[in-house]
Short mmCIF file of C-alpha atoms (C1' of nucleotides) in Angstrom, two decimals:
data_model
loop_
_atom_site.label_atom_id
_atom_site.label_comp_id
_atom_site.label_asym_id
_atom_site.label_seq_id
_atom_site.Cartn_x
_atom_site.Cartn_y
_atom_site.Cartn_z
CA UNK J 267 3.53 4.46 -0.65
CA UNK J 268 5.98 5.36 -3.21
CA UNK J 269 7.36 3.43 -6.04
CA UNK J 270 10.99 3.69 -5.45
CA UNK J 271 13.36 2.03 -7.81
CA UNK J 272 13.88 -0.36 -4.97
CA UNK J 273 10.79 -2.30 -5.83
CA UNK J 274 12.22 -2.84 -9.30
CA UNK J 275 14.88 -5.15 -8.05
CA UNK J 276 12.06 -7.37 -6.92
CA UNK J 277 11.08 -8.33 -10.45
CA UNK J 278 7.76 -9.52 -9.13
CA UNK J 279 4.26 -8.77 -10.28
CA UNK J 280 3.17 -7.98 -6.77
CA UNK J 281 5.89 -5.39 -6.46
CA UNK J 282 4.93 -3.91 -9.81
CA UNK J 283 1.33 -3.68 -8.69
CA UNK J 284 2.35 -2.00 -5.47
CA UNK J 285 4.36 0.62 -7.30
CA UNK J 286 1.06 1.73 -8.75
CA UNK J 287 -1.67 0.78 -6.37
CA UNK J 288 0.30 0.68 -3.14
CA UNK J 289 0.91 4.38 -3.01
CA UNK J 290 -0.75 6.32 -0.29
CA UNK J 291 -4.35 7.27 -1.21
CA UNK J 292 -4.48 5.33 -4.45
CA UNK J 293 -6.71 2.49 -3.30
CA UNK J 294 -9.05 4.90 -1.55
CA UNK J 295 -9.46 6.79 -4.80
CA UNK J 296 -10.32 3.52 -6.49
CA UNK J 297 -12.79 2.71 -3.72
CA UNK J 298 -14.51 6.03 -4.25
CA UNK J 299 -14.70 5.33 -7.95
CA UNK J 300 -16.57 2.10 -7.15
CA UNK J 301 -18.94 4.20 -5.07
CA UNK J 302 -19.65 6.24 -8.15
CA UNK J 303 -17.43 9.24 -7.54
CA UNK J 304 -16.13 10.59 -10.83
CA UNK J 305 -15.11 14.18 -10.43
CA UNK J 306 -12.01 15.81 -9.06
CA UNK J 307 -13.93 17.95 -6.64
CA UNK J 308 -15.91 15.04 -5.26
CA UNK J 309 -12.84 12.90 -4.67
CA UNK J 310 -11.32 15.92 -2.99
CA UNK J 311 -14.23 16.55 -0.66
CA UNK J 312 -14.75 12.93 0.27
CA UNK J 313 -11.13 11.98 0.85
CA UNK J 314 -9.60 15.04 2.50
CA UNK J 315 -6.63 14.52 0.27
CA UNK J 316 -4.22 17.31 -0.66
CA UNK J 317 -5.14 18.68 -4.08
CA UNK J 318 -1.68 18.13 -5.50
CA UNK J 319 -1.62 14.51 -4.41
CA UNK J 320 -5.03 13.85 -5.93
CA UNK J 321 -4.01 15.40 -9.24
CA UNK J 322 -0.82 13.36 -9.24
CA UNK J 323 -2.54 10.06 -8.41
CA UNK J 324 -5.27 10.54 -11.00
CA UNK J 325 -2.69 11.27 -13.66
CA UNK J 326 -0.70 8.18 -12.72
CA UNK J 327 -3.81 6.00 -12.74
CA UNK J 328 -4.88 7.32 -16.12
CA UNK J 329 -1.40 6.59 -17.45
CA UNK J 330 -1.63 3.07 -16.12
CA UNK J 331 -4.99 2.51 -17.76
CA UNK J 332 -6.87 2.10 -14.51
CA UNK J 333 -8.91 5.24 -15.06
CA UNK J 334 -10.14 6.80 -18.24
CA UNK J 335 -10.43 10.56 -18.39
CA UNK J 336 -13.50 11.58 -20.31
CA UNK J 337 -14.84 15.00 -21.22
CA UNK J 338 -18.43 15.35 -20.16
CA UNK J 339 -18.95 19.02 -20.99
CA UNK J 340 -17.17 21.50 -23.16
CA UNK J 341 -17.72 24.84 -21.64
CA UNK J 342 -16.17 25.10 -19.30
CA UNK J 343 -14.19 22.02 -20.22
CA UNK J 344 -14.79 19.39 -17.56
CA UNK J 345 -13.53 15.83 -17.38
CA UNK J 346 -14.60 12.91 -15.28
CA UNK J 347 -12.53 9.93 -14.22
CA UNK J 348 -14.03 6.53 -14.92
CA UNK J 349 -12.68 3.12 -14.01
CA UNK J 350 -11.66 1.14 -17.06
CA UNK J 351 -12.15 -2.63 -17.19
CA UNK J 352 -8.68 -2.91 -15.78
CA UNK J 353 -9.73 -0.66 -12.92
CA UNK J 354 -12.97 -2.55 -12.32
CA UNK J 355 -10.96 -5.74 -11.94
CA UNK J 356 -9.39 -4.22 -8.86
CA UNK J 357 -12.65 -5.12 -7.13
CA UNK J 358 -11.03 -8.52 -6.60
CA UNK J 359 -8.45 -6.78 -4.45
CA UNK J 360 -10.48 -4.00 -2.86
CA UNK J 361 -13.33 -6.16 -1.64
CA UNK J 362 -11.18 -8.87 -0.02
CA UNK J 363 -9.12 -6.22 1.72
CA UNK J 364 -12.26 -4.50 2.98
CA UNK J 365 -13.62 -7.85 4.07
CA UNK J 366 -10.41 -8.90 5.82
CA UNK J 367 -10.39 -5.67 7.76
CA UNK J 368 -14.05 -5.97 8.62
CA UNK J 369 -13.60 -9.50 9.95
CA UNK J 370 -10.52 -8.76 12.00
CA UNK J 371 -10.86 -5.18 13.08
CA UNK J 372 -14.48 -4.31 12.48
CA UNK J 373 -17.14 -3.63 15.05
CA UNK J 374 -19.98 -6.05 15.60
CA UNK J 375 -22.26 -3.86 13.51
CA UNK J 376 -20.71 -3.05 10.18
CA UNK J 377 -20.93 0.49 8.94
CA UNK J 378 -21.60 -0.67 5.44
CA UNK J 379 -22.50 -3.93 3.74
CA UNK J 380 -22.12 -5.08 0.17
CA UNK J 381 -25.02 -7.07 -1.21
CA UNK J 382 -25.83 -8.93 -4.36
CA UNK J 383 -28.30 -6.58 -6.04
CA UNK J 384 -30.23 -9.48 -7.55
CA UNK J 385 -31.14 -11.08 -4.21
CA UNK J 386 -30.02 -8.74 -1.44
CA UNK J 387 -27.67 -11.26 0.14
CA UNK J 388 -24.48 -10.04 1.72
CA UNK J 389 -21.37 -11.10 -0.16
CA UNK J 390 -19.18 -13.75 1.44
CA UNK J 391 -15.55 -12.98 2.27
CA UNK J 392 -14.45 -13.99 -1.20
CA UNK J 393 -17.01 -11.73 -2.87
CA UNK J 394 -19.47 -14.42 -3.90
CA UNK J 395 -23.21 -14.71 -3.28
CA UNK J 396 -24.09 -17.62 -0.97
CA UNK J 397 -27.76 -17.52 -1.98
CA UNK J 398 -27.10 -17.71 -5.70
CA UNK J 399 -25.01 -20.85 -5.56
CA UNK J 400 -21.77 -19.12 -4.71
CA UNK J 401 -21.40 -17.32 -8.01
CA UNK J 402 -18.88 -14.54 -8.30
CA UNK J 403 -20.60 -11.17 -8.21
CA UNK J 404 -19.33 -8.48 -10.50
CA UNK J 405 -19.10 -5.07 -8.83
CA UNK J 406 -21.74 -3.86 -11.27
CA UNK J 407 -24.17 -6.21 -9.53
CA UNK J 408 -23.26 -5.10 -6.05
CA UNK J 409 -25.19 -2.66 -3.90
CA UNK J 410 -23.55 -0.78 -1.06
CA UNK J 411 -25.90 -0.57 1.90
CA UNK J 412 -25.46 1.58 4.97
CA UNK J 413 -25.47 -0.54 8.09
CA UNK J 414 -27.40 0.20 11.27
CA UNK J 415 -24.42 1.74 13.01
CA UNK J 416 -23.82 5.42 12.43
CA UNK J 417 -20.41 7.01 12.63
CA UNK J 418 -19.90 9.23 15.62
CA UNK J 419 -19.40 12.29 13.50
CA UNK J 420 -21.02 11.80 10.13
CA UNK J 421 -19.29 13.62 7.33
CA UNK J 422 -21.18 16.38 5.58
CA UNK J 423 -19.67 16.36 2.14
CA UNK J 424 -22.10 15.55 -0.69
CA UNK J 425 -20.53 12.16 -1.38
CA UNK J 426 -20.85 10.97 2.20
CA UNK J 427 -24.40 12.28 2.41
CA UNK J 428 -25.44 10.57 -0.81
CA UNK J 429 -23.89 7.29 0.31
CA UNK J 430 -25.81 7.39 3.58
CA UNK J 431 -29.14 8.17 2.02
CA UNK J 432 -29.97 4.99 0.19
CA UNK J 433 -28.45 1.75 -1.07
CA UNK J 434 -26.36 2.44 -4.09
CA UNK J 435 -25.28 0.31 -7.01
CA UNK J 436 -21.52 0.30 -7.43
CA UNK J 437 -20.04 2.17 -10.38
CA UNK J 438 -23.26 4.09 -11.02
CA UNK J 439 -22.75 7.85 -10.79
CA UNK J 440 -23.69 9.20 -7.39
CA UNK J 441 -25.44 12.34 -8.56
CA UNK F 1 1.89 4.16 2.63
CA UNK F 2 1.50 5.79 5.89
CA UNK F 3 -1.33 5.85 8.28
CA UNK F 4 -1.97 9.47 8.74
CA UNK F 5 -4.80 10.57 10.92
CA UNK F 6 -6.43 11.57 7.68
CA UNK F 7 -7.50 8.06 6.97
CA UNK F 8 -9.34 8.08 10.28
CA UNK F 9 -11.91 10.52 9.09
CA UNK F 10 -12.81 7.89 6.55
CA UNK F 11 -14.38 5.59 9.12
CA UNK F 12 -14.12 2.78 6.64
CA UNK F 13 -12.72 -0.71 7.01
CA UNK F 14 -10.74 -0.34 3.84
CA UNK F 15 -9.06 2.77 5.19
CA UNK F 16 -8.32 1.00 8.44
CA UNK F 17 -6.76 -1.89 6.55
CA UNK F 18 -4.65 0.49 4.52
CA UNK F 19 -3.31 2.18 7.61
CA UNK F 20 -1.72 -1.13 8.43
CA UNK F 21 -1.17 -3.00 5.21
CA UNK F 22 -0.99 -0.09 2.81
CA UNK F 23 2.28 1.24 4.12
CA UNK F 24 5.29 1.01 1.92
CA UNK F 25 6.96 -2.43 2.11
CA UNK F 26 4.35 -4.05 4.32
CA UNK F 27 2.70 -6.23 1.70
CA UNK F 28 6.06 -7.29 0.32
CA UNK F 29 7.04 -8.44 3.79
CA UNK F 30 3.84 -10.45 3.96
CA UNK F 31 4.54 -11.90 0.52
CA UNK F 32 7.96 -13.04 1.67
CA UNK F 33 6.38 -14.63 4.71
CA UNK F 34 4.18 -16.68 2.38
CA UNK F 35 7.35 -17.73 0.59
CA UNK F 36 8.61 -19.07 3.88
CA UNK F 37 10.89 -16.24 4.95
CA UNK F 38 10.88 -15.94 8.74
CA UNK F 39 14.00 -14.18 9.88
CA UNK F 40 14.95 -10.54 10.04
CA UNK F 41 18.12 -11.07 8.08
CA UNK F 42 16.39 -12.95 5.31
CA UNK F 43 13.68 -10.32 4.87
CA UNK F 44 16.46 -7.77 4.80
CA UNK F 45 18.49 -9.50 2.15
CA UNK F 46 15.57 -10.34 -0.08
CA UNK F 47 13.80 -7.00 0.06
CA UNK F 48 16.62 -4.44 0.04
CA UNK F 49 14.68 -2.58 2.67
CA UNK F 50 16.30 -0.18 5.13
CA UNK F 51 16.91 -1.96 8.42
CA UNK F 52 15.01 0.60 10.46
CA UNK F 53 11.97 0.36 8.23
CA UNK F 54 11.94 -3.42 8.44
CA UNK F 55 12.17 -3.36 12.22
CA UNK F 56 9.37 -0.82 12.39
CA UNK F 57 7.07 -2.76 10.04
CA UNK F 58 7.62 -6.06 11.78
CA UNK F 59 6.83 -4.49 15.15
CA UNK F 60 3.66 -2.91 13.76
CA UNK F 61 2.55 -6.18 12.18
CA UNK F 62 3.18 -8.10 15.39
CA UNK F 63 1.15 -5.51 17.29
CA UNK F 64 -1.66 -5.90 14.79
CA UNK F 65 -1.66 -9.66 15.18
CA UNK F 66 -0.61 -10.33 11.61
CA UNK F 67 2.73 -11.81 12.63
CA UNK F 68 3.69 -13.75 15.71
CA UNK F 69 7.19 -13.36 17.05
CA UNK F 70 8.52 -16.65 18.31
CA UNK F 71 11.82 -17.57 19.93
CA UNK F 72 13.44 -20.41 18.12
CA UNK F 73 16.76 -20.52 20.00
CA UNK F 74 17.93 -19.16 23.31
CA UNK F 75 21.58 -18.54 22.94
CA UNK F 76 22.00 -16.26 21.33
CA UNK F 77 18.33 -15.33 21.63
CA UNK F 78 16.80 -15.41 18.17
CA UNK F 79 13.21 -14.86 17.12
CA UNK F 80 11.39 -15.66 13.95
CA UNK F 81 8.32 -13.96 12.53
CA UNK F 82 5.44 -16.21 11.57
CA UNK F 83 2.16 -15.30 9.94
CA UNK F 84 -0.77 -15.81 12.27
CA UNK F 85 -4.13 -17.03 10.96
CA UNK F 86 -5.02 -13.38 10.52
CA UNK F 87 -1.91 -12.93 8.44
CA UNK F 88 -2.53 -16.06 6.39
CA UNK F 89 -5.94 -14.69 5.49
CA UNK F 90 -4.17 -11.89 3.66
CA UNK F 91 -3.60 -14.45 0.91
CA UNK F 92 -7.05 -13.43 -0.30
CA UNK F 93 -5.62 -9.97 -0.94
CA UNK F 94 -2.06 -10.75 -1.96
CA UNK F 95 -2.89 -13.36 -4.56
CA UNK F 96 -5.57 -11.34 -6.39
CA UNK F 97 -3.26 -8.34 -6.48
CA UNK F 98 -0.45 -10.45 -7.86
CA UNK F 99 -2.83 -11.96 -10.36
CA UNK F 100 -4.25 -8.61 -11.42
CA UNK F 101 -0.78 -7.30 -12.06
CA UNK F 102 0.24 -10.43 -13.90
CA UNK F 103 -2.79 -10.22 -16.20
CA UNK F 104 -2.45 -6.55 -16.98
CA UNK F 105 1.23 -5.80 -16.78
CA UNK F 106 2.92 -9.17 -16.93
CA UNK F 107 4.99 -10.59 -19.71
CA UNK F 108 3.75 -13.47 -21.80
CA UNK F 109 5.86 -15.88 -19.79
CA UNK F 110 5.25 -15.45 -16.09
CA UNK F 111 8.25 -15.42 -13.81
CA UNK F 112 6.44 -17.47 -11.25
CA UNK F 113 3.25 -19.50 -11.09
CA UNK F 114 1.14 -20.60 -8.18
CA UNK F 115 -0.22 -24.13 -8.40
CA UNK F 116 -2.54 -26.32 -6.41
CA UNK F 117 -0.11 -28.72 -4.74
CA UNK F 118 -2.62 -31.56 -4.92
CA UNK F 119 -2.94 -31.53 -8.71
CA UNK F 120 -0.38 -29.11 -10.08
CA UNK F 121 -2.96 -26.89 -11.76
CA UNK F 122 -2.34 -23.18 -11.91
CA UNK F 123 -4.71 -21.17 -9.75
CA UNK F 124 -7.35 -19.12 -11.51
CA UNK F 125 -7.48 -15.33 -11.02
CA UNK F 126 -9.67 -15.73 -7.95
CA UNK F 127 -7.29 -18.23 -6.36
CA UNK F 128 -9.31 -21.36 -7.02
CA UNK F 129 -8.34 -24.62 -8.69
CA UNK F 130 -10.14 -25.18 -11.99
CA UNK F 131 -9.24 -28.87 -12.03
CA UNK F 132 -10.61 -29.59 -8.58
CA UNK F 133 -14.08 -28.24 -9.22
CA UNK F 134 -13.18 -24.65 -8.53
CA UNK F 135 -12.51 -25.08 -4.83
CA UNK F 136 -10.75 -22.33 -2.95
CA UNK F 137 -7.15 -23.25 -2.34
CA UNK F 138 -5.65 -22.36 0.99
CA UNK F 139 -2.14 -20.94 0.73
CA UNK F 140 -0.90 -23.99 2.64
CA UNK F 141 -1.91 -26.06 -0.38
CA UNK F 142 -0.21 -23.81 -2.90
CA UNK F 143 3.16 -24.37 -4.49
CA UNK F 144 5.17 -21.54 -5.96
CA UNK F 145 6.84 -22.61 -9.20
CA UNK F 146 9.50 -20.74 -11.09
CA UNK F 147 8.37 -20.06 -14.63
CA UNK F 148 10.48 -20.59 -17.73
CA UNK F 149 11.47 -16.95 -17.97
CA UNK F 150 14.53 -15.89 -16.04
CA UNK F 151 15.05 -12.39 -14.74
CA UNK F 152 17.74 -10.45 -16.54
CA UNK F 153 19.84 -10.15 -13.43
CA UNK F 154 18.95 -12.88 -11.00
CA UNK F 155 19.40 -11.94 -7.38
CA UNK F 156 22.02 -13.76 -5.40
CA UNK F 157 20.65 -13.58 -1.89
CA UNK F 158 19.86 -16.95 -0.28
CA UNK F 159 16.11 -16.39 -0.41
CA UNK F 160 16.06 -15.66 -4.13
CA UNK F 161 18.34 -18.59 -4.81
CA UNK F 162 16.22 -21.00 -2.79
CA UNK F 163 13.05 -19.82 -4.51
CA UNK F 164 14.57 -20.42 -7.94
CA UNK F 165 15.85 -23.88 -7.16
CA UNK F 166 12.66 -25.87 -6.83
CA UNK F 167 8.91 -25.56 -6.41
CA UNK F 168 8.15 -24.56 -2.88
CA UNK F 169 5.09 -24.99 -0.70
CA UNK F 170 3.89 -21.66 0.69
CA UNK F 171 4.39 -20.98 4.37
CA UNK F 172 6.92 -23.79 4.74
CA UNK F 173 10.30 -22.54 5.96
CA UNK F 174 12.70 -21.96 3.12
CA UNK F 175 15.78 -23.39 4.78
"C1'" DC G 99 40.95 -15.37 26.29
"C1'" DA G 100 41.43 -11.94 22.48
"C1'" DG G 101 39.84 -11.59 17.84
"C1'" DT G 102 36.41 -12.37 14.22
"C1'" DG G 103 31.99 -13.10 12.43
"C1'" DA G 104 26.93 -13.73 12.54
"C1'" DT G 105 22.61 -11.81 13.88
"C1'" DG G 106 19.33 -8.30 14.95
"C1'" DG G 107 18.80 -4.44 15.87
"C1'" DT G 108 19.25 1.38 16.95
"C1'" DT G 109 20.95 6.07 15.75
"C1'" DC G 110 21.27 9.83 12.91
"C1'" DG G 111 22.08 13.07 9.04
"C1'" DT G 112 20.18 13.49 4.31
"C1'" DT G 113 16.76 13.11 0.79
"C1'" DG G 114 12.31 12.99 -0.98
"C1'" DA G 115 7.39 12.78 -0.68
"C1'" DA G 116 3.02 14.47 1.62
"C1'" DT G 117 0.68 18.29 3.47
"C1'" DG G 118 -1.99 22.49 3.34
"C1'" DA G 119 -2.60 27.12 2.20
"C1'" DA G 120 -2.45 30.36 -1.38
"C1'" DC G 121 -2.70 31.34 -6.08
"C1'" DT G 122 -4.15 30.79 -11.19
"C1'" DG G 123 -7.10 30.49 -15.08
"C1'" DA G 124 -11.17 29.25 -17.63
"C1'" DC G 125 -15.68 29.79 -17.61
"C1'" DT G 126 -20.83 31.12 -16.03
"C1'" DG G 127 -24.72 33.27 -14.33
"C1'" DG G 128 -26.62 37.56 -12.50
"C1'" DC E 101 -18.47 43.81 -14.37
"C1'" DC E 102 -18.45 40.95 -10.32
"C1'" DA E 103 -18.88 36.89 -7.57
"C1'" DG E 104 -18.59 32.13 -7.67
"C1'" DT E 105 -17.35 27.34 -9.30
"C1'" DC E 106 -14.22 24.05 -10.80
"C1'" DA E 107 -9.81 22.01 -11.61
"C1'" DG E 108 -5.93 22.35 -11.07
"C1'" DT E 109 -0.51 24.43 -9.93
"C1'" DT E 110 2.94 26.49 -6.82
"C1'" DC E 111 5.47 26.59 -2.83
"C1'" DA E 112 7.10 26.52 1.97
"C1'" DT E 113 6.88 23.24 5.81
"C1'" DT E 114 6.67 18.69 7.90
"C1'" DC E 115 7.36 14.00 8.20
"C1'" DA E 116 8.73 9.49 6.66
"C1'" DA E 117 12.19 6.76 4.02
"C1'" DC E 118 16.84 5.99 3.13
"C1'" DG E 119 21.38 4.27 3.99
"C1'" DA E 120 25.54 4.26 6.34
"C1'" DA E 121 27.52 3.71 10.70
"C1'" DC E 122 27.29 2.04 15.06
"C1'" DC E 123 26.16 -1.26 18.98
"C1'" DA E 124 25.20 -5.51 21.72
"C1'" DT E 125 25.06 -10.43 22.25
"C1'" DC E 126 26.75 -14.61 21.56
"C1'" DA E 127 29.62 -18.52 19.14
"C1'" DC E 128 33.64 -20.12 17.30
"C1'" DT E 129 38.66 -20.15 16.45
"C1'" DG E 130 43.43 -19.97 17.33
#
DNA sequence: CAGTGATGGTTCGTTGAATGAACTGACTGG
DNA sequence: CCAGTCAGTTCATTCAACGAACCATCACTG
């Protein structure tokens, strides 16, 4: 999407959110960050996003306090992009949207499931654990599992491969 | 946003959802539908959206089963756009996004609040009613209230005016 | 029954953002 | 010194958004 001053006339929190998070690619970048992707090159390989757009979106998200840019080595200087608390709270948007799509447009066999790490139960549509008394599950306590169905043409980039290999705790680095 | 075949390589429900709902304007149209807007001209006036874009989005959303187009008079023939059950379920995405933005970027005094119609309590960030034992509140049981803060330049279109006048039950027609 | 206005679009030229390929620059390891 | 990696930037092309004008249908008015 694009911001557009037009949204400004709306004077509405939803519109303000969409200026940031409603832009093309942005929410997929955030999704990848939940999967544990942290580096420019990994986002790039997993998303098939133009390099310039990725650089632009990351900069915007850092400005907005959704990502934090942190140096993890000095020579050569390399930074990684980590979700801040503000970014992690977007789980309450990302998961319901994923779930809505899965319910209404998904195949019988889901490609991926999100489970409460503590008990292995699949999250309900609102992101809670039915087994554990319907408590809200923080993304840090969620495991992404690969479902039985395989995509027709599995992707070969390192991120996709790692995600297929084994269940993976959200927000933990992939590599 | 735009669909782009690129998202297709993602093979992910989130990406599929974003092809539809992540396009520029789409979620604001859905928001207005929750407010009770139903007619082309009212969406147009309230959103300041180019006419062609609005027509395109509405057609796409009807195709996707998010809106239903229903004739409400025959001469001249006039249709209104109503959220289907599938569309109403987007409340679980729209409200958390609104809430996220309100928490992180909102002013101290919110412009609008969403309250459980049964008891008048403001919804919590997950969309539940704290007073009523934390039950999920369906959008049909939500009232939109205008907060104490007034926008600097209040809009004059009929939709904005109606929304300011009095608390309003979501999904009920505005006029 | 011609003129005016409401409604819900479509058309089209212009602007601006996304795309993708090439290039840059800092560094490393052999 | 050379090849390779990583994280970008630059730039020409493509495609979607914009916005103004136009169109069609019908109702109402004088």
